[in-house]
Coordinates of C-alpha atoms in Angstrom, one line a residue:
Chain A
X27 CA 0.0 0.0 0.0
X28 CA 1.1 3.5 -0.8
X29 CA -0.8 5.1 1.9
X30 CA 0.6 7.2 4.8
X31 CA 3.9 7.7 3.0
X32 CA 3.9 11.0 1.2
X33 CA 1.6 13.9 1.1
X34 CA -0.4 13.8 -2.2
X35 CA -2.4 17.0 -1.6
X36 CA -1.4 19.8 0.7
X37 CA -3.8 22.6 1.1
X38 CA -2.6 25.5 3.2
X39 CA -4.7 28.4 4.4
X40 CA -6.8 28.3 1.2
X41 CA -9.2 31.2 0.9
X42 CA -11.5 32.6 -1.7
X43 CA -13.3 35.9 -1.2
X44 CA -16.3 36.5 -3.4
X45 CA -16.7 40.2 -2.7
X46 CA -16.7 39.8 1.0
X47 CA -18.2 36.4 1.2
X48 CA -15.6 33.8 2.0
X49 CA -16.8 30.5 0.6
X50 CA -13.6 28.8 1.7
X51 CA -11.9 30.5 4.5
X52 CA -8.3 29.7 5.6
X53 CA -8.9 26.0 5.0
X54 CA -6.0 23.6 5.5
X55 CA -5.8 19.9 4.9
X56 CA -3.2 17.2 4.0
X57 CA -4.3 14.1 2.1
X58 CA -1.8 11.3 2.2
X59 CA -0.6 9.4 -0.9
X60 CA -3.1 6.6 -1.8
X61 CA -5.6 7.8 0.8
X62 CA -9.3 7.9 0.3
X63 CA -10.6 11.0 2.0
X64 CA -14.3 11.9 2.4
X65 CA -15.3 15.5 2.6
X66 CA -18.5 16.1 4.6
X67 CA -20.4 19.3 5.2
X68 CA -23.9 20.9 4.9
X69 CA -25.0 22.6 1.7
X70 CA -22.9 25.8 1.4
X71 CA -20.1 24.5 3.6
X72 CA -17.7 25.1 0.7
X73 CA -17.0 21.5 -0.5
X74 CA -17.6 22.1 -4.2
X75 CA -15.9 25.5 -4.0
X76 CA -12.9 23.7 -2.5
X77 CA -12.8 21.3 -5.4
X78 CA -13.1 24.2 -7.8
X79 CA -10.1 25.9 -6.1
X80 CA -8.0 22.7 -6.3
X81 CA -8.8 22.0 -9.9
X82 CA -8.3 25.6 -11.1
X83 CA -12.0 26.4 -11.9
X84 CA -12.0 29.1 -9.4
X85 CA -9.0 31.3 -8.4
X86 CA -8.2 31.5 -4.7
X87 CA -7.4 34.8 -3.1
X88 CA -5.1 33.5 -0.5
X89 CA -3.3 30.3 0.5
X90 CA -1.8 27.5 -1.6
X91 CA -2.4 24.1 -3.0
X92 CA 0.4 21.6 -3.6
X93 CA 0.3 18.4 -5.5
X94 CA 3.1 16.4 -4.0
X95 CA 5.9 19.0 -4.2
X96 CA 4.4 20.9 -7.1
X97 CA 2.7 24.2 -6.4
X98 CA -0.5 24.2 -8.5
X99 CA -2.2 27.2 -6.9
X100 CA -4.3 29.1 -9.4
X101 CA -2.9 27.4 -12.5
X102 CA -5.0 27.0 -15.6
X103 CA -7.3 23.9 -15.4
X104 CA -5.6 22.0 -18.1
X105 CA -2.2 22.5 -16.5
X106 CA -3.5 21.3 -13.1
X107 CA -5.0 18.3 -14.9
X108 CA -1.8 17.5 -16.7
X109 CA 0.1 17.8 -13.4
X110 CA -2.1 14.9 -12.1
X111 CA -5.4 16.1 -10.7
X112 CA -8.5 14.4 -12.2
X113 CA -11.9 15.7 -11.5
X114 CA -15.4 14.3 -11.7
X115 CA -18.3 16.7 -11.6
X116 CA -21.6 16.1 -10.0
X117 CA -23.4 16.1 -13.4
X118 CA -21.9 13.3 -15.5
X119 CA -19.6 14.8 -18.1
X120 CA -18.4 12.6 -20.9
X121 CA -18.2 13.0 -24.7
X122 CA -21.7 12.0 -25.7
X123 CA -21.1 11.6 -29.5
X124 CA -17.9 9.6 -29.2
X125 CA -18.0 5.9 -28.5
X126 CA -17.0 4.6 -25.1
X127 CA -13.7 3.4 -26.5
X128 CA -13.0 6.8 -28.1
X129 CA -13.8 8.5 -24.8
X130 CA -11.2 6.4 -23.1
X131 CA -8.7 7.0 -25.9
X132 CA -9.1 10.8 -25.6
X133 CA -8.7 10.5 -21.8
X134 CA -5.7 8.1 -22.1
X135 CA -3.7 10.1 -24.6
X136 CA -0.9 11.3 -22.5
X137 CA 0.3 13.8 -25.1
X138 CA -1.6 17.1 -24.8
X139 CA -0.1 18.9 -27.9
X140 CA -2.1 19.3 -31.0
X141 CA 0.8 18.6 -33.4
X142 CA 2.0 15.4 -31.6
X143 CA -1.5 14.0 -31.8
X144 CA -1.6 14.2 -35.6
X145 CA -1.2 10.4 -35.8
X146 CA -3.7 7.6 -35.8
X147 CA -4.8 5.2 -33.1
X148 CA -3.0 4.5 -29.9
X149 CA 0.3 2.7 -29.2
X150 CA 0.7 -0.7 -27.5
X151 CA 1.2 0.9 -24.1
X152 CA -1.9 2.9 -24.5
X153 CA -3.9 -0.1 -25.6
X154 CA -2.8 -2.0 -22.5
X155 CA -3.8 0.8 -20.2
X156 CA -7.1 1.0 -22.0
X157 CA -7.7 -2.7 -21.5
X158 CA -6.9 -2.3 -17.8
X159 CA -9.5 0.5 -17.5
X160 CA -12.1 -1.5 -19.3
X161 CA -11.5 -4.4 -16.9
X162 CA -11.7 -2.1 -13.9
X163 CA -14.9 -0.4 -15.0
X164 CA -16.4 -3.5 -16.6
X165 CA -17.5 -1.5 -19.7
X166 CA -16.2 -4.1 -22.2
X167 CA -19.7 -4.8 -23.6
X168 CA -20.5 -1.2 -24.5
X169 CA -17.1 -0.1 -26.0
X170 CA -18.6 0.6 -29.4
X171 CA -21.6 2.4 -28.2
X172 CA -21.9 6.2 -28.4
X173 CA -21.3 7.3 -24.8
X174 CA -24.6 9.4 -25.0
X175 CA -26.5 6.1 -25.0
X176 CA -25.2 4.7 -21.7
X177 CA -27.3 4.4 -18.6
X178 CA -26.7 6.8 -15.8
X179 CA -24.6 4.3 -13.8
X180 CA -22.5 3.4 -16.9
X181 CA -21.9 7.0 -17.6
X182 CA -20.5 7.6 -14.2
X183 CA -18.3 4.6 -14.4
X184 CA -17.0 5.7 -17.8
X185 CA -16.1 9.0 -16.3
X186 CA -14.3 7.3 -13.4
X187 CA -12.5 5.1 -16.0
X188 CA -11.5 8.3 -17.9
X189 CA -9.9 9.7 -14.7
X190 CA -7.9 6.5 -14.3
X191 CA -7.0 6.5 -18.0
X192 CA -5.9 10.1 -17.6
X193 CA -3.3 8.9 -15.1
X194 CA -4.6 11.2 -12.4
X195 CA -2.7 10.8 -9.2
X196 CA -5.2 12.8 -7.2
X197 CA -8.9 12.3 -8.1
X198 CA -11.6 14.7 -6.9
X199 CA -15.1 13.2 -6.9
X200 CA -18.2 15.3 -6.4
X201 CA -21.1 13.1 -5.3
X202 CA -20.3 10.1 -7.4
X203 CA -23.4 8.2 -6.4
X204 CA -25.9 11.0 -6.9
X205 CA -29.0 9.7 -8.7
X206 CA -27.9 6.1 -8.6
X207 CA -29.9 3.0 -7.7
X208 CA -28.9 0.9 -4.8
X209 CA -27.1 -1.6 -7.0
X210 CA -25.3 1.1 -9.0
X211 CA -24.2 2.7 -5.7
X212 CA -22.8 -0.6 -4.6
X213 CA -20.9 -1.1 -7.8
X214 CA -19.5 2.4 -7.6
X215 CA -18.3 1.8 -4.0
X216 CA -16.5 -1.4 -5.2
X217 CA -15.0 0.5 -8.1
X218 CA -13.7 3.3 -5.8
X219 CA -12.3 0.8 -3.4
X220 CA -10.4 -0.8 -6.2
X221 CA -9.0 2.6 -7.3
X222 CA -7.9 3.4 -3.7
X223 CA -4.2 2.9 -3.2
X224 CA -3.2 3.5 -6.8
X225 CA -4.9 6.9 -6.7
X226 CA -5.4 9.4 -3.9
X227 CA -9.1 10.2 -3.8
X228 CA -11.0 13.0 -2.3
X229 CA -14.8 12.4 -2.3
X230 CA -17.7 14.8 -1.5
X231 CA -20.6 12.6 -0.6
X232 CA -23.9 12.8 1.3
X233 CA -24.9 9.1 1.2
X234 CA -23.8 8.0 4.6
X235 CA -24.1 4.2 3.8
X236 CA -21.8 4.8 0.9
X237 CA -19.4 6.8 3.1
X238 CA -19.3 4.0 5.6
X239 CA -18.5 1.6 2.7
X240 CA -15.5 3.6 1.4
X241 CA -14.1 6.0 4.0
X242 CA -11.1 5.8 6.1
X243 CA -10.7 9.4 7.1
X244 CA -13.4 12.0 7.1
X245 CA -12.9 15.8 7.0
X246 CA -15.9 18.0 7.9
X247 CA -16.2 21.5 6.6
X248 CA -18.4 24.2 8.0
X249 CA -18.9 27.7 6.6
X250 CA -15.7 27.4 4.6
X251 CA -13.6 26.3 7.5
X252 CA -12.2 23.0 8.8
X253 CA -14.5 21.7 11.6
X254 CA -13.2 18.2 12.4
X255 CA -11.1 15.5 11.0
X256 CA -10.9 11.8 12.0
X257 CA -12.4 8.3 11.6
X258 CA -16.1 7.7 11.1
X259 CA -16.4 6.9 14.8
X260 CA -14.6 10.0 15.9
X261 CA -16.7 12.2 13.6
X262 CA -19.9 10.6 14.8
X263 CA -19.1 11.3 18.4
X264 CA -17.7 14.8 17.8
X265 CA -19.8 17.4 19.6
X266 CA -18.8 20.3 17.4
X267 CA -19.9 18.4 14.3
X268 CA -23.2 17.5 15.9
X269 CA -23.9 21.0 16.9
X270 CA -22.9 22.6 13.7
X271 CA -24.2 20.5 11.0
X272 CA -25.8 17.2 11.9
X273 CA -28.4 18.6 14.2
X274 CA -29.9 16.5 16.8
X275 CA -30.4 13.5 14.6
X276 CA -26.8 12.5 14.3
X277 CA -25.4 10.7 11.3
X278 CA -27.8 8.4 9.6
Chain B
X4 CA -23.8 -8.9 -49.2
X5 CA -24.5 -8.9 -45.5
X6 CA -21.0 -8.4 -44.5
X7 CA -20.6 -5.8 -47.1
X8 CA -23.5 -3.7 -45.8
X9 CA -22.4 -4.1 -42.3
X10 CA -19.0 -2.7 -42.9
X11 CA -19.6 1.0 -42.8
X12 CA -15.9 1.9 -43.1
X13 CA -15.7 0.2 -46.4
X14 CA -18.9 1.8 -47.6
X15 CA -17.5 5.2 -46.6
X16 CA -14.4 4.4 -48.5
X17 CA -16.5 3.4 -51.5
X18 CA -18.5 6.6 -51.3
X19 CA -15.2 8.7 -51.4
X20 CA -13.9 6.6 -54.3
X21 CA -17.1 6.9 -56.3
X22 CA -17.2 10.7 -55.8
X23 CA -13.6 11.2 -56.7
X24 CA -13.9 9.0 -59.8
X25 CA -17.0 11.0 -60.8
X26 CA -15.2 14.3 -60.4
X27 CA -12.2 13.0 -62.4
X28 CA -14.4 11.6 -65.2
X29 CA -16.5 14.8 -65.6
X30 CA -14.6 16.1 -68.7
X31 CA -15.7 13.0 -70.6
X32 CA -19.3 14.0 -70.3
X33 CA -19.7 17.8 -70.5
X34 CA -18.5 20.7 -72.6
X35 CA -15.9 23.4 -71.7
X36 CA -18.6 25.8 -70.6
X37 CA -20.1 23.5 -68.0
X38 CA -16.7 22.1 -67.1
X39 CA -15.7 25.6 -66.0
X40 CA -18.9 25.9 -64.0
X41 CA -18.4 22.6 -62.3
X42 CA -14.8 23.6 -61.5
X43 CA -16.3 26.6 -59.6
X44 CA -18.7 24.3 -57.8
X45 CA -15.9 22.0 -56.8
X46 CA -14.4 25.1 -55.1
X47 CA -17.8 25.6 -53.4
X48 CA -17.5 22.0 -52.3
X49 CA -14.2 22.8 -50.6
X50 CA -16.0 25.6 -48.8
X51 CA -18.8 23.3 -47.6
X52 CA -16.1 20.9 -46.4
X53 CA -14.3 23.7 -44.5
X54 CA -17.6 24.6 -42.8
X55 CA -18.2 21.0 -41.9
X56 CA -14.7 20.8 -40.3
X57 CA -15.3 23.8 -38.1
X58 CA -19.0 23.5 -37.5
X59 CA -19.5 19.7 -37.5
X60 CA -16.3 18.6 -35.9
X61 CA -15.3 21.6 -33.8
X62 CA -18.7 22.9 -33.0
X63 CA -17.6 26.4 -34.2
X64 CA -20.2 28.1 -36.4
X65 CA -18.2 30.5 -38.5
X66 CA -20.5 32.9 -40.3
X67 CA -17.6 34.7 -41.8
X68 CA -15.8 32.1 -43.8
X69 CA -16.1 34.4 -46.8
X70 CA -13.4 36.5 -45.1
X71 CA -10.9 33.8 -45.7
X72 CA -12.2 32.8 -49.1
X73 CA -12.1 36.5 -50.1
X74 CA -8.6 37.0 -48.8
X75 CA -7.4 34.0 -50.7
X76 CA -9.1 35.2 -53.8
X77 CA -7.8 38.8 -53.6
X78 CA -4.2 37.6 -52.9
X79 CA -4.2 35.3 -56.0
X80 CA -6.1 37.9 -58.1
X81 CA -3.5 40.6 -57.4
X82 CA -0.7 38.5 -58.9
X83 CA -2.9 37.4 -61.8
X84 CA -3.9 41.0 -62.4
X85 CA -0.3 42.1 -62.8
X86 CA 0.1 39.3 -65.4
X87 CA -2.8 40.5 -67.4
X88 CA -2.3 42.3 -70.7
X89 CA -4.5 45.1 -69.3
X90 CA -1.7 45.9 -66.8
X91 CA 1.0 46.2 -69.5
X92 CA -0.8 48.3 -72.1
X93 CA -0.3 51.6 -70.3
X94 CA 2.8 52.8 -72.0
X95 CA 5.0 51.3 -69.3
X96 CA 7.2 48.2 -69.3
X97 CA 6.3 47.6 -65.7
X98 CA 2.9 46.3 -64.9
X99 CA 0.4 48.6 -63.3
X100 CA -3.3 47.6 -62.8
X101 CA -5.4 49.6 -65.3
X102 CA -7.7 50.9 -62.7
X103 CA -4.8 52.6 -60.9
X104 CA -4.0 54.5 -64.0
X105 CA -7.6 55.6 -64.6
X106 CA -7.8 57.0 -61.1
X107 CA -4.3 58.4 -60.8
X108 CA -3.6 62.0 -60.0
X109 CA -2.4 64.0 -63.0
X110 CA 1.2 64.2 -62.0
X111 CA 1.5 60.8 -60.3
X112 CA 4.5 58.7 -61.5
X113 CA 3.4 55.7 -63.5
X114 CA 5.2 53.2 -61.3
X115 CA 3.7 50.6 -59.1
X116 CA 5.8 51.8 -56.2
X117 CA 4.1 55.2 -56.0
X118 CA 1.3 55.8 -58.4
X119 CA -0.9 56.2 -55.3
X120 CA -0.4 55.9 -51.6
X121 CA -1.1 52.2 -51.3
X122 CA 0.1 50.9 -54.6
X123 CA 3.4 49.8 -53.1
X124 CA 1.5 46.9 -51.5
X125 CA 1.2 45.4 -54.9
X126 CA 5.0 45.3 -55.5
X127 CA 5.7 41.7 -54.2
X128 CA 2.7 40.4 -56.2
X129 CA 4.7 40.8 -59.4
X130 CA 5.9 37.3 -58.6
X131 CA 3.1 34.9 -59.2
X132 CA 4.2 32.5 -56.5
X133 CA 3.9 35.2 -54.0
X134 CA 0.2 35.8 -54.7
X135 CA -0.5 32.1 -54.6
X136 CA 1.4 31.6 -51.4
X137 CA -0.2 34.5 -49.7
X138 CA -3.7 33.2 -50.8
X139 CA -3.1 30.4 -48.2
X140 CA -0.8 32.2 -45.8
X141 CA -2.8 35.4 -45.3
X142 CA -6.1 33.6 -44.3
X143 CA -4.1 31.2 -42.1
X144 CA -2.4 34.1 -40.3
X145 CA -5.7 36.1 -39.9
X146 CA -7.5 33.0 -38.7
X147 CA -4.8 32.2 -36.2
X148 CA -4.9 35.7 -34.8
X149 CA -8.7 36.0 -34.7
X150 CA -9.1 32.4 -33.4
X151 CA -6.5 33.0 -30.7
X152 CA -8.4 36.1 -29.5
X153 CA -11.8 34.3 -29.6
X154 CA -11.0 30.9 -28.2
X155 CA -8.5 31.9 -25.4
X156 CA -11.3 34.1 -24.1
X157 CA -13.6 31.0 -24.2
X158 CA -16.1 32.6 -26.4
X159 CA -18.3 30.0 -27.9
X160 CA -21.6 29.2 -29.7
X161 CA -23.6 32.1 -31.1
X162 CA -21.1 34.7 -30.1
X163 CA -18.4 33.2 -32.4
X164 CA -21.0 33.4 -35.2
X165 CA -21.7 37.0 -34.4
X166 CA -18.0 38.0 -34.2
X167 CA -17.0 36.2 -37.4
X168 CA -20.1 37.7 -39.2
X169 CA -19.1 41.2 -38.0
X170 CA -15.5 40.7 -39.1
X171 CA -16.4 39.7 -42.7
X172 CA -18.7 42.6 -43.1
X173 CA -16.1 45.0 -41.7
X174 CA -13.4 43.6 -44.0
X175 CA -15.8 44.0 -47.0
X176 CA -16.3 47.7 -46.1
X177 CA -12.6 48.2 -45.8
X178 CA -11.9 46.6 -49.1
X179 CA -14.6 48.7 -50.9
X180 CA -13.3 51.8 -49.1
X181 CA -9.6 51.2 -50.2
X182 CA -10.7 51.9 -53.7
X183 CA -7.2 53.0 -55.1
X184 CA -5.6 49.7 -54.1
X185 CA -8.5 47.3 -54.5
X186 CA -10.7 48.8 -57.2
X187 CA -13.5 49.0 -54.6
X188 CA -16.9 47.7 -55.6
X189 CA -15.7 46.5 -59.0
X190 CA -13.2 44.1 -57.7
X191 CA -10.3 42.8 -59.7
X192 CA -11.3 41.8 -63.2
X193 CA -9.5 41.1 -66.5
X194 CA -7.1 38.9 -64.8
X195 CA -4.2 37.0 -66.6
X196 CA -4.0 33.2 -66.5
X197 CA -2.1 31.2 -64.0
X198 CA 1.2 30.2 -65.7
X199 CA 3.3 27.3 -64.4
X200 CA 6.5 26.4 -66.3
X201 CA 5.3 28.3 -69.4
X202 CA 1.9 26.5 -69.4
X203 CA -1.0 28.9 -69.3
X204 CA -4.1 27.7 -67.5
X205 CA -6.9 28.9 -69.7
X206 CA -10.0 28.6 -67.4
X207 CA -11.9 26.8 -70.1
X208 CA -9.3 24.1 -70.6
X209 CA -9.6 20.6 -69.3
X210 CA -6.2 21.1 -67.6
X211 CA -7.6 23.9 -65.5
X212 CA -10.5 21.8 -64.5
X213 CA -8.1 19.1 -63.4
X214 CA -6.0 21.6 -61.5
X215 CA -9.0 22.6 -59.4
X216 CA -10.3 19.0 -59.1
X217 CA -6.9 17.8 -57.9
X218 CA -6.8 20.6 -55.4
X219 CA -10.2 19.6 -54.1
X220 CA -9.5 15.9 -54.0
X221 CA -6.3 16.4 -52.0
X222 CA -8.0 18.7 -49.6
X223 CA -10.9 16.3 -49.1
X224 CA -8.7 13.3 -48.4
X225 CA -6.2 15.2 -46.3
X226 CA -9.1 16.6 -44.1
X227 CA -10.7 13.2 -43.8
X228 CA -7.4 11.8 -42.6
X229 CA -6.9 14.8 -40.3
X230 CA -10.2 14.2 -38.4
X231 CA -9.3 10.6 -38.0
X232 CA -6.1 11.4 -36.1
X233 CA -6.1 11.5 -32.3
X234 CA -6.1 15.3 -32.6
X235 CA -9.3 15.0 -34.6
X236 CA -10.8 12.8 -31.9
X237 CA -9.7 15.3 -29.2
X238 CA -11.2 18.1 -31.2
X239 CA -14.6 16.3 -31.3
X240 CA -14.3 15.8 -27.6
X241 CA -13.8 19.6 -27.0
X242 CA -17.0 20.0 -29.0
X243 CA -19.0 17.6 -26.9
X244 CA -17.8 18.8 -23.6
X245 CA -15.1 21.5 -23.5
X246 CA -14.8 21.4 -19.7
X247 CA -14.3 17.6 -19.6
X248 CA -11.5 18.0 -22.2
X249 CA -10.0 20.7 -20.1
X250 CA -10.0 18.6 -17.0
X251 CA -8.4 15.8 -18.9
X252 CA -5.5 18.2 -19.5
X253 CA -6.2 19.5 -23.0
X254 CA -5.7 23.1 -23.8
X255 CA -9.1 23.4 -25.6
X256 CA -8.3 26.8 -27.1
X257 CA -5.2 25.3 -28.8
X258 CA -7.3 22.6 -30.5
X259 CA -10.0 25.1 -31.5
X260 CA -7.5 27.6 -32.9
X261 CA -5.7 24.9 -34.9
X262 CA -8.8 23.5 -36.6
X263 CA -10.3 27.0 -37.1
X264 CA -7.1 27.9 -38.8
X265 CA -7.0 24.8 -41.0
X266 CA -10.6 25.5 -42.0
X267 CA -9.6 29.1 -43.0
X268 CA -6.5 27.8 -44.9
X269 CA -8.8 25.5 -46.9
X270 CA -11.1 28.5 -47.6
X271 CA -8.1 30.6 -48.7
X272 CA -7.0 27.8 -51.1
X273 CA -10.5 27.6 -52.4
X274 CA -10.5 31.4 -53.0
X275 CA -7.3 31.0 -55.0
X276 CA -8.6 28.2 -57.2
X277 CA -11.8 30.1 -57.7
X278 CA -9.9 33.1 -59.1
X279 CA -8.0 30.8 -61.4
X280 CA -11.2 29.3 -62.8
X281 CA -13.5 32.4 -62.7
X282 CA -11.0 35.2 -63.6
X283 CA -12.1 37.8 -61.1
X284 CA -12.1 38.7 -57.4
X285 CA -14.9 40.8 -56.0
X286 CA -16.1 42.2 -52.6
X287 CA -19.2 40.1 -53.1
X288 CA -17.1 37.2 -51.8
X289 CA -17.4 38.9 -48.5
X290 CA -21.1 39.5 -48.7
X291 CA -23.1 38.1 -45.8
X292 CA -25.3 36.0 -48.2
X293 CA -22.2 34.2 -49.5
X294 CA -20.9 33.2 -46.1
X295 CA -24.4 32.1 -45.1
X296 CA -24.8 30.1 -48.3
X297 CA -21.8 28.1 -47.3
X298 CA -23.4 27.2 -44.1
X299 CA -26.6 26.2 -45.9
X300 CA -24.6 23.9 -48.3
X301 CA -22.9 22.2 -45.4
X302 CA -26.2 21.8 -43.4
X303 CA -28.0 20.3 -46.4
X304 CA -25.2 18.0 -47.3
X305 CA -24.5 17.1 -43.7
X306 CA -22.2 19.1 -41.5
X307 CA -21.1 15.9 -39.7
X308 CA -19.7 14.5 -42.9
X309 CA -16.9 16.2 -44.9
X310 CA -18.0 14.4 -48.1
X311 CA -21.6 15.1 -47.4
X312 CA -21.0 18.8 -47.0
X313 CA -18.8 18.8 -50.1
X314 CA -21.5 17.1 -52.2
X315 CA -24.2 19.3 -50.7
X316 CA -22.4 22.4 -52.0
X317 CA -21.9 21.0 -55.5
X318 CA -25.4 19.7 -55.7
X319 CA -27.2 22.9 -54.6
X320 CA -25.1 25.0 -57.0
X321 CA -25.6 22.7 -59.9
X322 CA -29.4 22.7 -59.3
X323 CA -29.3 26.5 -58.9
X324 CA -27.5 27.0 -62.1
X325 CA -30.0 24.7 -64.0
X326 CA -33.1 26.3 -62.6
X327 CA -32.0 29.9 -62.7
X328 CA -32.0 29.7 -66.5
X329 CA -35.8 29.9 -66.3
X330 CA -36.8 33.4 -65.4
X331 CA -39.6 32.4 -63.0
X332 CA -37.3 30.4 -60.8
X333 CA -34.4 32.9 -60.8
X334 CA -35.7 34.8 -57.7
X335 CA -37.9 31.9 -56.4
X336 CA -34.8 29.8 -56.0
X337 CA -33.6 31.7 -53.0
X338 CA -37.0 31.0 -51.4
X339 CA -36.7 27.3 -52.2
X340 CA -33.2 27.2 -50.7
X341 CA -34.3 29.0 -47.6
X342 CA -37.2 26.7 -47.1
X343 CA -35.0 23.7 -47.7
X344 CA -32.6 24.9 -45.1
X345 CA -35.3 25.3 -42.5
X346 CA -36.6 21.8 -43.3
X347 CA -33.2 20.3 -43.0
X348 CA -32.4 22.0 -39.7
X349 CA -35.8 20.9 -38.3
X350 CA -36.0 17.3 -39.6
X351 CA -32.6 16.3 -40.9
X352 CA -30.0 17.7 -38.6
X353 CA -27.3 15.5 -40.1
X354 CA -28.3 16.4 -43.7
X355 CA -28.1 14.2 -46.7
X356 CA -25.2 12.2 -45.3
X357 CA -27.3 11.5 -42.2
X358 CA -30.2 10.4 -44.4
X359 CA -28.0 8.0 -46.3
X360 CA -26.6 6.6 -43.0
X361 CA -30.1 6.1 -41.6
X362 CA -31.2 4.3 -44.8
X363 CA -28.2 2.0 -44.6
X364 CA -29.2 1.2 -41.0
X365 CA -32.7 0.3 -42.1
X366 CA -31.3 -2.0 -44.9
X367 CA -29.0 -3.6 -42.4
X368 CA -31.8 -4.2 -40.0
X369 CA -33.9 -5.7 -42.7
X370 CA -31.2 -8.0 -43.9
X371 CA -30.5 -9.4 -40.5
X372 CA -33.5 -8.8 -38.3
X373 CA -32.1 -11.0 -35.5
X374 CA -29.0 -9.0 -35.0
X375 CA -30.5 -5.6 -35.4
X376 CA -28.6 -3.0 -33.5
X377 CA -29.9 0.4 -32.4
X378 CA -29.3 2.7 -35.4
X379 CA -26.8 5.0 -33.8
X380 CA -24.3 2.3 -32.9
X381 CA -23.1 1.8 -36.4
X382 CA -22.3 5.3 -37.4
X383 CA -18.7 6.0 -38.4
X384 CA -16.7 8.6 -36.6
X385 CA -17.5 11.1 -39.3
X386 CA -21.2 10.5 -39.1
X387 CA -21.4 10.7 -35.3
X388 CA -20.1 14.3 -35.2
X389 CA -22.1 17.2 -34.1
X390 CA -25.8 17.3 -34.1
X391 CA -26.4 20.1 -31.7
X392 CA -28.3 22.6 -33.8
X393 CA -27.5 25.8 -31.8
X394 CA -23.8 25.4 -31.5

């Protein structure tokens, strides 16, 4: 296991100020190499904004983000992606008119330049990686289908497969089980557990059954700040978490 | 038969082969007058193809493609104008375009360098190769600059259409306004013939037809190969979901700029070939209607298919030329085309090429009812390209 060795993602005092409103406010967090971290928090706690800041969609006003030793603070999205941060949005985002295989080829092409991509097909190394991803996501039967025709679950798995193809070292997942059936959620949990170790994963999720299935460490955000960090049991018994966000009902 | 129908790639190959064979065999069937006409329509075919590349594959609706066509045409025409006998009849051994002499100040020196303030711009065009090279390079450079500005700012959809439309109209005004250098409204006429190694390409000769046809065939095949590369695939991915492509590590703007520029270079080359076949360049090339017409050709032929868009352009223009001989249809034709465009956009978003594809799907399903697949699964890469009408 690669876990607990290096720091894959180091966030230090990260702040974004939207004209006086600080959606993320002096937030710090370290995610270890190969770790699977779950990010919890009520609506408006700043979870998605935090992902926007890490992936370059939104520019921070203070603080820094490091991917391993590389400072990726406020870089262009495609540069952060190339450095090794993969991101899955809440709404499935795949290339609808390309086939599943073409989606994976586009994701797995490690060469970003236009001119170096003026050749056909993929090399043996790329083909091997593609087969690995197909095996991981179990999309072998639908490879020739346009991605727009996939079911909701298949679409999400394709997107996860694309992040793996991309070679992302740190993967940001925003509610990967939203809108999924019980069976689909189960398969997604399995898939994420298989990705754990090879990839460092940061997940925003509300489905507590799912969180129990996958989480080792949980970070709780509240009003843009770090509220608590620890194991499931620690978080469940943490008084500040109960007061601030879970209400009297506790974690379900 | 079954295996043959099932193999879409081979069918597509066959379609290209038949089309190219048809184009090359054309001189066997028609006279010089129609051959010259068809040569012009082949040029329009290249324009349809260029639109399909940017609209269908990149999702960029360029309503100002006439800008690049026009620039290509003027660059080539400037060189050919200086080769024309009309430029050498003015009592000078150095060529000067006739319209410059007609409009010259009484005491102006009869020299291309300084007969008027802008005439020096014509100096390098005394070399024919310079005009021909600039016909491709100038549109390429302009498209690169315009594209860089538009796409790095992440402007997309209808805004690109508005900007390109405004640009072509602006350029048209500038060209008409720069009358001393461009001959304004009248454009450049009485051009000489393209001369390569002592051979003069008379526009009504079969050789000239083959020059244009070869240019079109090369562009068609090269573009078809281009979209089949990984870069072509990545381009289509930026059309489907630019954000996803960005988060996979692609500089989306770089891909858009590249293919926008290639599309412009094709239009510039088309402009050059048009001038060789038609012997004039005119500001009407930058009229709004012309740029819109190109989009209509591509839509009717099928913007998701390079060959479809190319055939669409040739077909519409051939029909137009045939019907406009009758006086009644001369004006009515525009109405028919407009109506056709609306019908296609509403009911056949993939144009004629899509129609052919759907028919093949039906045939396939009938031939092997047991193994019938959902229609869309059998489309080729070219046929699966953009269907979003608003983009």
